[in-house]
C-alpha cells in the first residue's frame, strides 16, 4: 500500500495553476476615453487609436504593430489580418469609436511615409512602431489618482475586452471567435471576472454550520 503522505514527495512546481485575470478598472477605462476625446497632437491621435484597437477589439500589441493600411476595409467597416502569434487569418468588424480614432489618426496625425504599416514613428525614417511601447502609452493615458490601479502591460486591454463580452452575455464561442482563438477553453480564465454569474455558483453552508469557538 502506498503511504498517505506520498503526495508530499511529489514536486508541485510544474502543477497547473490558474491565476485571476487582471482587467482595467472603470476609472482607467474612463481615463482612456478621456484621453481619446482630448487628443489633438499627432502622437496623441496615434496613441488613442492604438488603445482603442486594444480596448474595443481585443487586438494583441503585435497585431496592432503589424497592421497595414491595406488590412482596413472602410467600405465593410472591418479589419482583416493574419495573427502574428498563431498565423491564423482573422476578420473583425470595426467598432465606430475605434474606426473614428483610426481614421482621424491616418488623416490628421500620421506623417507622410512610404511605410505600408498604419502605426509608425513620428521621426525619420518613419518606420513601423514596435508593440513594446504600447504598455507605456497605455499606462500614461490610464493613470488615475486612485491608489492600487497600476497598469501592467498592454495585454490588459485584450483581457478587459474579453471580460466585457462575457459580462454582457456573449457565448464562449463568440468570445473565442472575437479573440481569434480556435477553441473555447481559453475563455475559462475570464469566468471569475463575471461577479454576478459567479455569485450564482456559490454553495450554501446549510448543514455545515460552524460549531465550537475559542474560550477567552
CSV table of C-alpha atoms in Angstrom, one decimal:
chain,number,residue,atom,x,y,z
A,1,UNK,CA,0.0,0.0,0.0
A,2,UNK,CA,1.1,3.5,-0.7
A,3,UNK,CA,1.7,5.8,2.2
A,4,UNK,CA,-0.8,8.5,2.7
A,5,UNK,CA,1.9,11.2,2.7
A,6,UNK,CA,3.3,10.1,-0.7
A,7,UNK,CA,1.9,13.3,-2.4
A,8,UNK,CA,4.3,15.3,-0.2
A,9,UNK,CA,7.2,13.8,-2.0
A,10,UNK,CA,6.0,15.0,-5.4
A,11,UNK,CA,7.1,18.5,-6.6
A,12,UNK,CA,4.2,20.9,-7.3
A,13,UNK,CA,6.4,23.3,-9.3
A,14,UNK,CA,5.0,22.1,-12.6
A,15,UNK,CA,1.5,21.6,-11.4
A,16,UNK,CA,-1.1,23.6,-13.5
A,17,UNK,CA,-2.5,26.7,-11.8
A,18,UNK,CA,-5.0,29.3,-12.6
A,19,UNK,CA,-4.5,33.0,-11.8
A,20,UNK,CA,-7.1,35.7,-11.5
A,21,UNK,CA,-7.4,37.7,-14.7
A,22,UNK,CA,-6.5,41.4,-14.3
A,23,UNK,CA,-8.6,43.9,-16.2
A,24,UNK,CA,-8.7,47.7,-16.4
A,25,UNK,CA,-11.0,49.3,-13.8
A,26,UNK,CA,-13.9,51.5,-14.8
A,27,UNK,CA,-11.8,54.5,-13.7
A,28,UNK,CA,-9.0,53.5,-16.0
A,29,UNK,CA,-11.3,52.9,-18.9
A,30,UNK,CA,-12.9,56.3,-18.4
A,31,UNK,CA,-9.4,57.8,-18.4
A,32,UNK,CA,-8.6,56.1,-21.8
A,33,UNK,CA,-11.8,57.6,-23.3
A,34,UNK,CA,-11.0,61.0,-21.8
A,35,UNK,CA,-7.5,60.8,-23.4
A,36,UNK,CA,-9.1,59.9,-26.7
A,37,UNK,CA,-11.6,62.8,-26.5
A,38,UNK,CA,-8.9,65.3,-25.7
A,39,UNK,CA,-6.3,64.0,-28.2
A,40,UNK,CA,-5.2,66.7,-30.6
A,41,UNK,CA,-1.4,66.3,-31.3
A,42,UNK,CA,-0.4,63.7,-33.9
A,43,UNK,CA,1.2,61.4,-31.4
A,44,UNK,CA,-1.8,61.6,-29.1
A,45,UNK,CA,-4.1,60.7,-32.1
A,46,UNK,CA,-1.8,57.7,-32.8
A,47,UNK,CA,-1.8,56.5,-29.2
A,48,UNK,CA,-5.6,56.9,-28.9
A,49,UNK,CA,-6.1,54.8,-32.0
A,50,UNK,CA,-3.8,52.1,-30.7
A,51,UNK,CA,-5.5,51.9,-27.3
A,52,UNK,CA,-9.0,51.8,-28.9
A,53,UNK,CA,-8.0,48.8,-31.1
A,54,UNK,CA,-6.9,47.0,-28.0
A,55,UNK,CA,-9.8,48.0,-25.7
A,56,UNK,CA,-12.6,47.8,-28.3
A,57,UNK,CA,-11.4,44.9,-30.4
A,58,UNK,CA,-9.1,43.0,-28.2
A,59,UNK,CA,-6.2,43.1,-30.6
A,60,UNK,CA,-2.7,42.0,-29.5
A,61,UNK,CA,0.0,44.6,-29.4
A,62,UNK,CA,1.9,42.6,-32.1
A,63,UNK,CA,-1.1,42.6,-34.4
A,64,UNK,CA,-1.7,46.3,-34.0
A,65,UNK,CA,2.0,47.0,-34.6
A,66,UNK,CA,1.9,44.9,-37.8
A,67,UNK,CA,-1.4,46.3,-39.0
A,68,UNK,CA,-1.2,47.6,-42.6
A,69,UNK,CA,-3.2,50.2,-44.4
A,70,UNK,CA,-4.5,47.5,-46.8
A,71,UNK,CA,-5.8,45.5,-43.9
A,72,UNK,CA,-8.6,48.1,-43.3
A,73,UNK,CA,-11.8,48.0,-45.3
A,74,UNK,CA,-13.6,51.2,-44.7
A,75,UNK,CA,-16.4,50.1,-47.1
A,76,UNK,CA,-17.1,47.0,-44.9
A,77,UNK,CA,-16.1,48.6,-41.6
A,78,UNK,CA,-13.8,45.7,-40.9
A,79,UNK,CA,-10.2,44.8,-40.3
A,80,UNK,CA,-8.7,41.6,-41.9
A,81,UNK,CA,-5.2,40.4,-41.0
A,82,UNK,CA,-3.1,37.3,-40.2
A,83,UNK,CA,-2.4,36.9,-36.5
A,84,UNK,CA,1.2,37.3,-35.6
A,85,UNK,CA,1.1,34.8,-32.8
A,86,UNK,CA,-0.9,32.0,-34.4
A,87,UNK,CA,-0.6,32.6,-38.2
A,88,UNK,CA,-4.4,32.3,-38.4
A,89,UNK,CA,-6.3,34.8,-40.5
A,90,UNK,CA,-8.8,36.9,-38.6
A,91,UNK,CA,-11.5,39.3,-39.9
A,92,UNK,CA,-13.3,41.5,-37.3
A,93,UNK,CA,-15.9,44.3,-37.5
A,94,UNK,CA,-14.5,47.7,-36.8
A,95,UNK,CA,-16.5,49.5,-34.0
A,96,UNK,CA,-17.5,53.0,-34.7
A,97,UNK,CA,-15.4,54.7,-32.0
A,98,UNK,CA,-12.3,52.6,-32.8
A,99,UNK,CA,-12.8,53.3,-36.5
A,100,UNK,CA,-13.2,57.0,-35.9
A,101,UNK,CA,-10.0,57.1,-33.9
A,102,UNK,CA,-8.2,55.1,-36.6
A,103,UNK,CA,-9.5,57.3,-39.4
A,104,UNK,CA,-8.6,60.5,-37.6
A,105,UNK,CA,-5.1,59.4,-37.0
A,106,UNK,CA,-4.5,58.3,-40.6
A,107,UNK,CA,-5.9,61.5,-42.0
A,108,UNK,CA,-4.8,64.1,-39.4
A,109,UNK,CA,-1.9,62.7,-37.4
A,110,UNK,CA,0.1,60.1,-39.4
A,111,UNK,CA,3.2,61.5,-41.0
A,112,UNK,CA,3.7,61.1,-44.8
A,113,UNK,CA,5.6,57.9,-45.2
A,114,UNK,CA,6.1,55.1,-47.8
A,115,UNK,CA,5.6,52.6,-45.0
A,116,UNK,CA,2.7,50.2,-45.5
A,117,UNK,CA,2.1,49.9,-41.7
A,118,UNK,CA,-0.6,52.0,-40.1
A,119,UNK,CA,1.3,52.9,-36.9
A,120,UNK,CA,4.8,54.4,-37.5
A,121,UNK,CA,7.3,56.5,-35.7
A,122,UNK,CA,6.8,60.2,-36.0
A,123,UNK,CA,10.5,60.8,-36.6
A,124,UNK,CA,12.5,59.9,-39.7
A,125,UNK,CA,12.8,57.3,-41.1
A,126,UNK,CA,9.0,56.9,-40.2
A,127,UNK,CA,9.2,53.1,-39.9
A,128,UNK,CA,6.8,50.7,-38.2
A,129,UNK,CA,6.2,51.4,-34.5
A,130,UNK,CA,7.0,48.4,-32.3
A,131,UNK,CA,4.4,47.0,-29.9
A,132,UNK,CA,6.8,47.1,-26.9
A,133,UNK,CA,6.0,50.7,-26.3
A,134,UNK,CA,2.2,50.2,-26.2
A,135,UNK,CA,2.2,49.3,-22.5
A,136,UNK,CA,3.9,52.6,-21.6
A,137,UNK,CA,1.5,54.7,-23.6
A,138,UNK,CA,-1.5,52.9,-22.0
A,139,UNK,CA,-0.1,53.4,-18.5
A,140,UNK,CA,0.3,57.1,-19.2
A,141,UNK,CA,-3.2,57.5,-20.5
A,142,UNK,CA,-4.9,55.3,-17.9
A,143,UNK,CA,-3.1,56.8,-14.9
A,144,UNK,CA,-5.6,57.7,-12.2
A,145,UNK,CA,-5.4,59.3,-8.8
A,146,UNK,CA,-6.7,56.1,-7.2
A,147,UNK,CA,-4.1,54.0,-5.4
A,148,UNK,CA,-3.6,50.4,-6.4
A,149,UNK,CA,-4.7,50.8,-10.0
A,150,UNK,CA,-1.4,50.1,-11.7
A,151,UNK,CA,-1.4,49.1,-15.4
A,152,UNK,CA,0.9,46.2,-16.2
A,153,UNK,CA,1.3,45.8,-19.9
A,154,UNK,CA,-0.8,46.4,-23.0
A,155,UNK,CA,-2.3,42.9,-22.9
A,156,UNK,CA,-4.7,44.0,-20.2
A,157,UNK,CA,-6.8,45.7,-22.9
A,158,UNK,CA,-7.4,42.3,-24.5
A,159,UNK,CA,-8.3,40.8,-21.2
A,160,UNK,CA,-10.7,43.7,-20.5
A,161,UNK,CA,-12.3,43.3,-23.9
A,162,UNK,CA,-12.9,39.5,-23.3
A,163,UNK,CA,-14.3,40.1,-19.8
A,164,UNK,CA,-16.7,42.8,-21.1
A,165,UNK,CA,-18.0,40.4,-23.8
A,166,UNK,CA,-18.6,37.7,-21.1
A,167,UNK,CA,-20.3,40.1,-18.7
A,168,UNK,CA,-22.8,41.2,-21.5
A,169,UNK,CA,-23.9,37.7,-22.1
A,170,UNK,CA,-22.0,36.7,-25.2
A,171,UNK,CA,-21.5,32.9,-25.6
A,172,UNK,CA,-18.0,31.4,-25.2
A,173,UNK,CA,-17.9,30.5,-28.9
A,174,UNK,CA,-18.5,34.2,-29.9
A,175,UNK,CA,-15.8,35.4,-27.5
A,176,UNK,CA,-13.3,32.9,-28.8
A,177,UNK,CA,-14.0,33.9,-32.4
A,178,UNK,CA,-13.6,37.6,-31.5
A,179,UNK,CA,-10.2,36.8,-29.9
A,180,UNK,CA,-9.1,34.7,-32.8
A,181,UNK,CA,-9.0,31.5,-30.8
A,182,UNK,CA,-9.8,28.1,-32.3
A,183,UNK,CA,-11.3,26.6,-29.2
A,184,UNK,CA,-13.3,27.9,-26.2
A,185,UNK,CA,-11.0,26.5,-23.4
A,186,UNK,CA,-9.1,29.8,-23.3
A,187,UNK,CA,-12.3,31.6,-22.1
A,188,UNK,CA,-12.4,29.7,-18.8
A,189,UNK,CA,-9.9,32.1,-17.2
A,190,UNK,CA,-12.3,35.0,-17.7
A,191,UNK,CA,-15.2,33.4,-15.8
A,192,UNK,CA,-14.1,34.7,-12.5
A,193,UNK,CA,-14.3,38.3,-13.7
A,194,UNK,CA,-18.1,38.0,-14.1
A,195,UNK,CA,-19.0,38.6,-10.5
A,196,UNK,CA,-22.8,38.4,-11.0
A,197,UNK,CA,-22.6,35.0,-12.6
A,198,UNK,CA,-20.0,33.7,-10.0
A,199,UNK,CA,-22.4,34.6,-7.2
A,200,UNK,CA,-24.9,32.1,-8.7
A,201,UNK,CA,-22.3,29.4,-8.2
A,202,UNK,CA,-21.9,29.9,-4.5
A,203,UNK,CA,-22.7,26.8,-2.3
A,204,UNK,CA,-24.8,27.3,0.8
A,205,UNK,CA,-23.5,26.5,4.2
A,206,UNK,CA,-26.6,24.9,5.5
A,207,UNK,CA,-25.8,21.7,7.3
A,208,UNK,CA,-22.2,22.5,7.9
A,209,UNK,CA,-22.6,25.4,10.3
A,210,UNK,CA,-19.6,26.3,12.4
A,211,UNK,CA,-19.5,24.8,15.8
A,212,UNK,CA,-17.3,25.5,18.8
A,213,UNK,CA,-15.1,28.5,19.4
A,214,UNK,CA,-12.4,30.0,21.4
A,215,UNK,CA,-12.7,30.4,25.1
A,216,UNK,CA,-11.3,33.6,26.4
